[in-house]
Amino acid sequence: MPNITFILPDESQITVAANDGDSLMQTAVDNGIEQISADCGGCCSCATCHCFIDNSWKEKLTPADDMETDLLENAIDNVQENSRLSCQIFLAPEHDGLVVEIPESEW
Amino acid sequence: MSCIIIGASHGGVQAAINLRAQGYTDPITLISADKVLPYQRPPLSKAFLQNTLPEQRLWLRPETFYTQKDIDLRLGTRVVKIDRQKQLVVLDNQEQLSYSKLILATGASIRKLTIPGSDLEGVHYLRDHQDTLGLRDQLPEANNAVVIGGGYIGLEAAASLKKLGKNVTLLINSERPLQHLTSPVVSEYLSALQKANGVNIEVLAGATAIIGEHNKVVAVQAANGKQYPADIVVAGIGVNPEQSLAEDAGLAVENGIKVNQYMQTSDANIYAIGDCVSFYHPMYQKQMRIESVQNATDQAKTAALAICGTLTPYSATPWFWSDQYDAKLQIAGISAGYDEVVVREESEKSLAVFYFSGDNLIAVDAINQPKSFMITRKYLHSLPKVNKIKLADCSQDLNSIFTE
Ligand SMILES: Cc1cc2nc3c(=O)[nH]c(=O)nc-3n(C[C@H](O)[C@H](O)[C@H](O)COP(=O)(O)OP(=O)(O)OC[C@H]3O[C@@H](n4cnc5c(N)ncnc54)[C@H](O)[C@@H]3O)c2cc1C
Ligand code: FES
């Protein structure tokens, strides 16, 4: 059960215990973070689950595949180098301490 | 002050979420005829049917969410009447609830078969949670499945049943699947995909009767004169907007509950959103009713904003997706009324079909080509004029084509 910290657009923070194997999107939704609306339910079609993850975590995360990259690069105006789709990140114990920044909804 | 939302699915739940996010502090009652927690519908014909999505992943929000947000969720409860004069709704247990604002998010209900044999055991539909569970329950004893209908639900059901190892026949009454929804290129791709996976597709072969023995389905008779053995039948022949409450209350309806650009019905205190709504889309300058998650959630946001005093006209670009086997179909815009298509084929498995009306791009169907979907979705709002020759040329960078 990794602990995940979300930094919300108003800069408030919440830390939650995630279930191993859940996606980061699911964890956000389950914990009432409404900025992640996840319209497509995690099938990599909507980009409404956009988040930022500090580059220091890069090693421990499966890199974005082509689908995710295409979506990120083309859907979102404020895309950054550390942008990810939270529905494509699946959590494991090694992600304990992960800090995720949630942008103001772009949608 | 209080807001009542009728229907707790993609539209209704999003409306409740957005009301709270907009700072609405008065009571919100979210009423659902469904007995289970509000859930996502798209997986019902896909991962949930294939049993690869656990049930707790179907819920739109966990149960605690509704209490946290102080949303009074009433499951298994049907609204039977709206009294506009008294501003109240009557529930199926006779209870009356007053509202100052009411949101109708009643969605759509399936069209049922009317051919002989339609009520035999083994005939299924896919609209709600219970439908998929009912079908799943019968799968272990079934070898032969006949799917009726060449729309998205029919195609997805056929693909899911095939993945589950059934012999599948897909009966379509028109010349090609998705005939009224897409171009021949896309229909052909999807037909070939079904065939390659072993589904027997029959076109111009609408079902004319369902044949049973001992009250159970055994075969389906089709308009091409043939009979197809069936242990189960799944029909996906469309839906009707669920507008009876609105109609009985004297609200304007016309293939859906009529709303203005703020999702307000002909009664200023009553809003309507999602599958049940008929609205004028400023992008296409015509009256539409759209069945998609995007439409339901975006209209929910517009209605919530309006109720909280921020009037923002609805003008969201429609988009939709469908999954069949390894094909991810993503659609932006509405292609109806196109007069030309441009195909961008990046590989055998990746193509995008761009729809034009004159020089204006009006929609795209992208199969395993998310980039075309996303870029189009981003720029489609103005129905831009884009260079058709470059669009068809995969060596040309898409972003440049749209921004030049
Ligand atoms: C099998 C399936 C697959 C789909 N796949 C996709 C897809 O891949 N992508 C996509 O974008 N869209 C898809 N859709 C369409 C999408 O699910 C709908 O457009 C969406 O659910 C519409 O949401 P809604 O809130 O408007 O209405 P609905 O989802 O229809 O919900 C309306 C709710 O209101 C309730 N209700 C109605 N009347 C009353 C009453 N009087 N009292 C109380 N409750 C009432 C109903 O019980 C229902 O729960 C799919 C639909 C189905 C059925
Ligand atoms: S939830 Fe839609 S892309 Fe992540």
mmCIF file with all atom_site columns, C-alpha atoms in Angstrom, chain B residues 253-365:
data_model
loop_
_atom_site.group_PDB
_atom_site.id
_atom_site.type_symbol
_atom_site.label_atom_id
_atom_site.label_alt_id
_atom_site.label_comp_id
_atom_site.label_asym_id
_atom_site.label_entity_id
_atom_site.label_seq_id
_atom_site.pdbx_PDB_ins_code
_atom_site.Cartn_x
_atom_site.Cartn_y
_atom_site.Cartn_z
_atom_site.occupancy
_atom_site.B_iso_or_equiv
_atom_site.pdbx_formal_charge
_atom_site.auth_seq_id
_atom_site.auth_comp_id
_atom_site.auth_asym_id
_atom_site.auth_atom_id
_atom_site.pdbx_PDB_model_num
ATOM 1   C CA . VAL B 1 253 ? -39.625 17.686 -26.277 1.00 0.00 ? 253 VAL B CA 1
ATOM 2   C CA . GLU B 1 254 ? -38.577 16.811 -29.796 1.00 0.00 ? 254 GLU B CA 1
ATOM 3   C CA . ASN B 1 255 ? -36.494 13.647 -30.106 1.00 0.00 ? 255 ASN B CA 1
ATOM 4   C CA . GLY B 1 256 ? -35.229 14.498 -26.630 1.00 0.00 ? 256 GLY B CA 1
ATOM 5   C CA . ILE B 1 257 ? -35.973 17.131 -24.035 1.00 0.00 ? 257 ILE B CA 1
ATOM 6   C CA . LYS B 1 258 ? -35.396 20.521 -25.602 1.00 0.00 ? 258 LYS B CA 1
ATOM 7   C CA . VAL B 1 259 ? -32.883 22.768 -23.886 1.00 0.00 ? 259 VAL B CA 1
ATOM 8   C CA . ASN B 1 260 ? -31.239 26.105 -24.591 1.00 0.00 ? 260 ASN B CA 1
ATOM 9   C CA . GLN B 1 261 ? -27.485 26.728 -24.654 1.00 0.00 ? 261 GLN B CA 1
ATOM 10  C CA . TYR B 1 262 ? -27.353 26.549 -20.852 1.00 0.00 ? 262 TYR B CA 1
ATOM 11  C CA . MET B 1 263 ? -29.138 23.181 -20.777 1.00 0.00 ? 263 MET B CA 1
ATOM 12  C CA . GLN B 1 264 ? -32.277 24.861 -19.483 1.00 0.00 ? 264 GLN B CA 1
ATOM 13  C CA . THR B 1 265 ? -35.589 23.339 -20.543 1.00 0.00 ? 265 THR B CA 1
ATOM 14  C CA . SER B 1 266 ? -38.724 25.327 -21.331 1.00 0.00 ? 266 SER B CA 1
ATOM 15  C CA . ASP B 1 267 ? -39.104 25.669 -17.519 1.00 0.00 ? 267 ASP B CA 1
ATOM 16  C CA . ALA B 1 268 ? -36.343 27.936 -16.197 1.00 0.00 ? 268 ALA B CA 1
ATOM 17  C CA . ASN B 1 269 ? -35.950 25.880 -13.001 1.00 0.00 ? 269 ASN B CA 1
ATOM 18  C CA . ILE B 1 270 ? -35.491 22.612 -14.852 1.00 0.00 ? 270 ILE B CA 1
ATOM 19  C CA . TYR B 1 271 ? -32.357 21.599 -16.700 1.00 0.00 ? 271 TYR B CA 1
ATOM 20  C CA . ALA B 1 272 ? -31.715 18.505 -18.788 1.00 0.00 ? 272 ALA B CA 1
ATOM 21  C CA . ILE B 1 273 ? -28.422 16.889 -19.824 1.00 0.00 ? 273 ILE B CA 1
ATOM 22  C CA . GLY B 1 274 ? -26.983 13.890 -21.652 1.00 0.00 ? 274 GLY B CA 1
ATOM 23  C CA . ASP B 1 275 ? -28.609 11.212 -23.771 1.00 0.00 ? 275 ASP B CA 1
ATOM 24  C CA . CYS B 1 276 ? -32.115 12.527 -23.082 1.00 0.00 ? 276 CYS B CA 1
ATOM 25  C CA . VAL B 1 277 ? -31.466 15.976 -24.508 1.00 0.00 ? 277 VAL B CA 1
ATOM 26  C CA . SER B 1 278 ? -32.099 17.649 -27.824 1.00 0.00 ? 278 SER B CA 1
ATOM 27  C CA . PHE B 1 279 ? -30.007 20.786 -28.235 1.00 0.00 ? 279 PHE B CA 1
ATOM 28  C CA . TYR B 1 280 ? -28.770 23.182 -30.871 1.00 0.00 ? 280 TYR B CA 1
ATOM 29  C CA . HIS B 1 281 ? -25.055 22.665 -31.452 1.00 0.00 ? 281 HIS B CA 1
ATOM 30  C CA . PRO B 1 282 ? -23.441 25.978 -32.413 1.00 0.00 ? 282 PRO B CA 1
ATOM 31  C CA . MET B 1 283 ? -20.503 24.207 -34.101 1.00 0.00 ? 283 MET B CA 1
ATOM 32  C CA . TYR B 1 284 ? -22.728 22.412 -36.556 1.00 0.00 ? 284 TYR B CA 1
ATOM 33  C CA . GLN B 1 285 ? -25.591 24.883 -36.382 1.00 0.00 ? 285 GLN B CA 1
ATOM 34  C CA . LYS B 1 286 ? -28.167 22.219 -36.047 1.00 0.00 ? 286 LYS B CA 1
ATOM 35  C CA . GLN B 1 287 ? -30.406 20.524 -33.539 1.00 0.00 ? 287 GLN B CA 1
ATOM 36  C CA . MET B 1 288 ? -28.829 17.312 -32.197 1.00 0.00 ? 288 MET B CA 1
ATOM 37  C CA . ARG B 1 289 ? -29.148 14.551 -29.680 1.00 0.00 ? 289 ARG B CA 1
ATOM 38  C CA . ILE B 1 290 ? -25.852 12.848 -28.876 1.00 0.00 ? 290 ILE B CA 1
ATOM 39  C CA . GLU B 1 291 ? -25.292 9.603  -26.999 1.00 0.00 ? 291 GLU B CA 1
ATOM 40  C CA . SER B 1 292 ? -21.850 9.726  -25.479 1.00 0.00 ? 292 SER B CA 1
ATOM 41  C CA . VAL B 1 293 ? -20.054 10.056 -22.181 1.00 0.00 ? 293 VAL B CA 1
ATOM 42  C CA . GLN B 1 294 ? -18.439 13.297 -23.313 1.00 0.00 ? 294 GLN B CA 1
ATOM 43  C CA . ASN B 1 295 ? -21.784 14.866 -24.128 1.00 0.00 ? 295 ASN B CA 1
ATOM 44  C CA . ALA B 1 296 ? -23.303 13.832 -20.795 1.00 0.00 ? 296 ALA B CA 1
ATOM 45  C CA . THR B 1 297 ? -20.382 15.030 -18.671 1.00 0.00 ? 297 THR B CA 1
ATOM 46  C CA . ASP B 1 298 ? -19.791 18.281 -20.535 1.00 0.00 ? 298 ASP B CA 1
ATOM 47  C CA . GLN B 1 299 ? -23.477 19.183 -20.493 1.00 0.00 ? 299 GLN B CA 1
ATOM 48  C CA . ALA B 1 300 ? -23.482 18.403 -16.774 1.00 0.00 ? 300 ALA B CA 1
ATOM 49  C CA . LYS B 1 301 ? -20.724 20.969 -16.316 1.00 0.00 ? 301 LYS B CA 1
ATOM 50  C CA . THR B 1 302 ? -22.675 23.585 -18.280 1.00 0.00 ? 302 THR B CA 1
ATOM 51  C CA . ALA B 1 303 ? -25.844 22.991 -16.259 1.00 0.00 ? 303 ALA B CA 1
ATOM 52  C CA . ALA B 1 304 ? -23.989 23.106 -12.937 1.00 0.00 ? 304 ALA B CA 1
ATOM 53  C CA . LEU B 1 305 ? -22.318 26.366 -13.909 1.00 0.00 ? 305 LEU B CA 1
ATOM 54  C CA . ALA B 1 306 ? -25.644 27.882 -14.929 1.00 0.00 ? 306 ALA B CA 1
ATOM 55  C CA . ILE B 1 307 ? -27.302 26.848 -11.672 1.00 0.00 ? 307 ILE B CA 1
ATOM 56  C CA . CYS B 1 308 ? -24.420 28.464 -9.789  1.00 0.00 ? 308 CYS B CA 1
ATOM 57  C CA . GLY B 1 309 ? -24.926 31.661 -11.760 1.00 0.00 ? 309 GLY B CA 1
ATOM 58  C CA . THR B 1 310 ? -22.223 31.422 -14.434 1.00 0.00 ? 310 THR B CA 1
ATOM 59  C CA . LEU B 1 311 ? -23.848 31.296 -17.829 1.00 0.00 ? 311 LEU B CA 1
ATOM 60  C CA . THR B 1 312 ? -21.498 29.695 -20.346 1.00 0.00 ? 312 THR B CA 1
ATOM 61  C CA . PRO B 1 313 ? -23.112 28.548 -23.580 1.00 0.00 ? 313 PRO B CA 1
ATOM 62  C CA . TYR B 1 314 ? -22.555 24.887 -24.397 1.00 0.00 ? 314 TYR B CA 1
ATOM 63  C CA . SER B 1 315 ? -20.329 24.416 -27.403 1.00 0.00 ? 315 SER B CA 1
ATOM 64  C CA . ALA B 1 316 ? -18.076 21.456 -26.559 1.00 0.00 ? 316 ALA B CA 1
ATOM 65  C CA . THR B 1 317 ? -16.576 19.472 -29.418 1.00 0.00 ? 317 THR B CA 1
ATOM 66  C CA . PRO B 1 318 ? -18.220 16.043 -29.428 1.00 0.00 ? 318 PRO B CA 1
ATOM 67  C CA . TRP B 1 319 ? -15.973 13.009 -29.057 1.00 0.00 ? 319 TRP B CA 1
ATOM 68  C CA . PHE B 1 320 ? -16.456 9.321  -28.588 1.00 0.00 ? 320 PHE B CA 1
ATOM 69  C CA . TRP B 1 321 ? -14.481 6.110  -28.475 1.00 0.00 ? 321 TRP B CA 1
ATOM 70  C CA . SER B 1 322 ? -15.012 2.423  -29.072 1.00 0.00 ? 322 SER B CA 1
ATOM 71  C CA . ASP B 1 323 ? -12.754 -0.604 -28.620 1.00 0.00 ? 323 ASP B CA 1
ATOM 72  C CA . GLN B 1 324 ? -12.997 -3.766 -30.649 1.00 0.00 ? 324 GLN B CA 1
ATOM 73  C CA . TYR B 1 325 ? -10.214 -6.365 -30.416 1.00 0.00 ? 325 TYR B CA 1
ATOM 74  C CA . ASP B 1 326 ? -6.954  -4.463 -30.867 1.00 0.00 ? 326 ASP B CA 1
ATOM 75  C CA . ALA B 1 327 ? -8.630  -1.546 -32.626 1.00 0.00 ? 327 ALA B CA 1
ATOM 76  C CA . LYS B 1 328 ? -9.076  1.643  -30.710 1.00 0.00 ? 328 LYS B CA 1
ATOM 77  C CA . LEU B 1 329 ? -11.531 3.836  -32.535 1.00 0.00 ? 329 LEU B CA 1
ATOM 78  C CA . GLN B 1 330 ? -11.588 7.460  -31.490 1.00 0.00 ? 330 GLN B CA 1
ATOM 79  C CA . ILE B 1 331 ? -13.978 9.942  -33.001 1.00 0.00 ? 331 ILE B CA 1
ATOM 80  C CA . ALA B 1 332 ? -14.020 13.704 -32.810 1.00 0.00 ? 332 ALA B CA 1
ATOM 81  C CA . GLY B 1 333 ? -16.882 15.698 -34.245 1.00 0.00 ? 333 GLY B CA 1
ATOM 82  C CA . ILE B 1 334 ? -20.048 14.561 -35.979 1.00 0.00 ? 334 ILE B CA 1
ATOM 83  C CA . SER B 1 335 ? -19.555 13.327 -39.513 1.00 0.00 ? 335 SER B CA 1
ATOM 84  C CA . ALA B 1 336 ? -23.224 13.380 -40.555 1.00 0.00 ? 336 ALA B CA 1
ATOM 85  C CA . GLY B 1 337 ? -23.677 15.425 -43.706 1.00 0.00 ? 337 GLY B CA 1
ATOM 86  C CA . TYR B 1 338 ? -20.087 15.091 -44.959 1.00 0.00 ? 338 TYR B CA 1
ATOM 87  C CA . ASP B 1 339 ? -19.452 15.277 -48.687 1.00 0.00 ? 339 ASP B CA 1
ATOM 88  C CA . GLU B 1 340 ? -15.837 14.160 -48.882 1.00 0.00 ? 340 GLU B CA 1
ATOM 89  C CA . VAL B 1 341 ? -13.430 11.997 -46.929 1.00 0.00 ? 341 VAL B CA 1
ATOM 90  C CA . VAL B 1 342 ? -9.651  12.132 -46.758 1.00 0.00 ? 342 VAL B CA 1
ATOM 91  C CA . VAL B 1 343 ? -7.861  9.032  -45.515 1.00 0.00 ? 343 VAL B CA 1
ATOM 92  C CA . ARG B 1 344 ? -4.532  9.141  -43.747 1.00 0.00 ? 344 ARG B CA 1
ATOM 93  C CA . GLU B 1 345 ? -3.190  5.624  -43.567 1.00 0.00 ? 345 GLU B CA 1
ATOM 94  C CA . GLU B 1 346 ? -0.067  5.317  -41.474 1.00 0.00 ? 346 GLU B CA 1
ATOM 95  C CA . SER B 1 347 ? -0.026  1.533  -41.571 1.00 0.00 ? 347 SER B CA 1
ATOM 96  C CA . GLU B 1 348 ? -2.343  -1.366 -42.178 1.00 0.00 ? 348 GLU B CA 1
ATOM 97  C CA . LYS B 1 349 ? -3.566  -1.058 -38.626 1.00 0.00 ? 349 LYS B CA 1
ATOM 98  C CA . SER B 1 350 ? -3.560  2.701  -38.282 1.00 0.00 ? 350 SER B CA 1
ATOM 99  C CA . LEU B 1 351 ? -5.798  4.967  -40.259 1.00 0.00 ? 351 LEU B CA 1
ATOM 100 C CA . ALA B 1 352 ? -7.699  8.176  -39.822 1.00 0.00 ? 352 ALA B CA 1
ATOM 101 C CA . VAL B 1 353 ? -10.645 9.219  -41.913 1.00 0.00 ? 353 VAL B CA 1
ATOM 102 C CA . PHE B 1 354 ? -11.232 12.964 -42.019 1.00 0.00 ? 354 PHE B CA 1
ATOM 103 C CA . TYR B 1 355 ? -14.698 14.173 -42.942 1.00 0.00 ? 355 TYR B CA 1
ATOM 104 C CA . PHE B 1 356 ? -15.252 17.380 -44.844 1.00 0.00 ? 356 PHE B CA 1
ATOM 105 C CA . SER B 1 357 ? -18.215 19.493 -45.720 1.00 0.00 ? 357 SER B CA 1
ATOM 106 C CA . GLY B 1 358 ? -16.862 21.557 -48.602 1.00 0.00 ? 358 GLY B CA 1
ATOM 107 C CA . ASP B 1 359 ? -13.514 22.856 -47.396 1.00 0.00 ? 359 ASP B CA 1
ATOM 108 C CA . ASN B 1 360 ? -14.368 22.561 -43.725 1.00 0.00 ? 360 ASN B CA 1
ATOM 109 C CA . LEU B 1 361 ? -13.201 19.682 -41.612 1.00 0.00 ? 361 LEU B CA 1
ATOM 110 C CA . ILE B 1 362 ? -16.169 18.459 -39.573 1.00 0.00 ? 362 ILE B CA 1
ATOM 111 C CA . ALA B 1 363 ? -15.039 15.190 -37.975 1.00 0.00 ? 363 ALA B CA 1
ATOM 112 C CA . VAL B 1 364 ? -12.443 12.437 -37.798 1.00 0.00 ? 364 VAL B CA 1
ATOM 113 C CA . ASP B 1 365 ? -12.647 8.706  -37.184 1.00 0.00 ? 365 ASP B CA 1
#
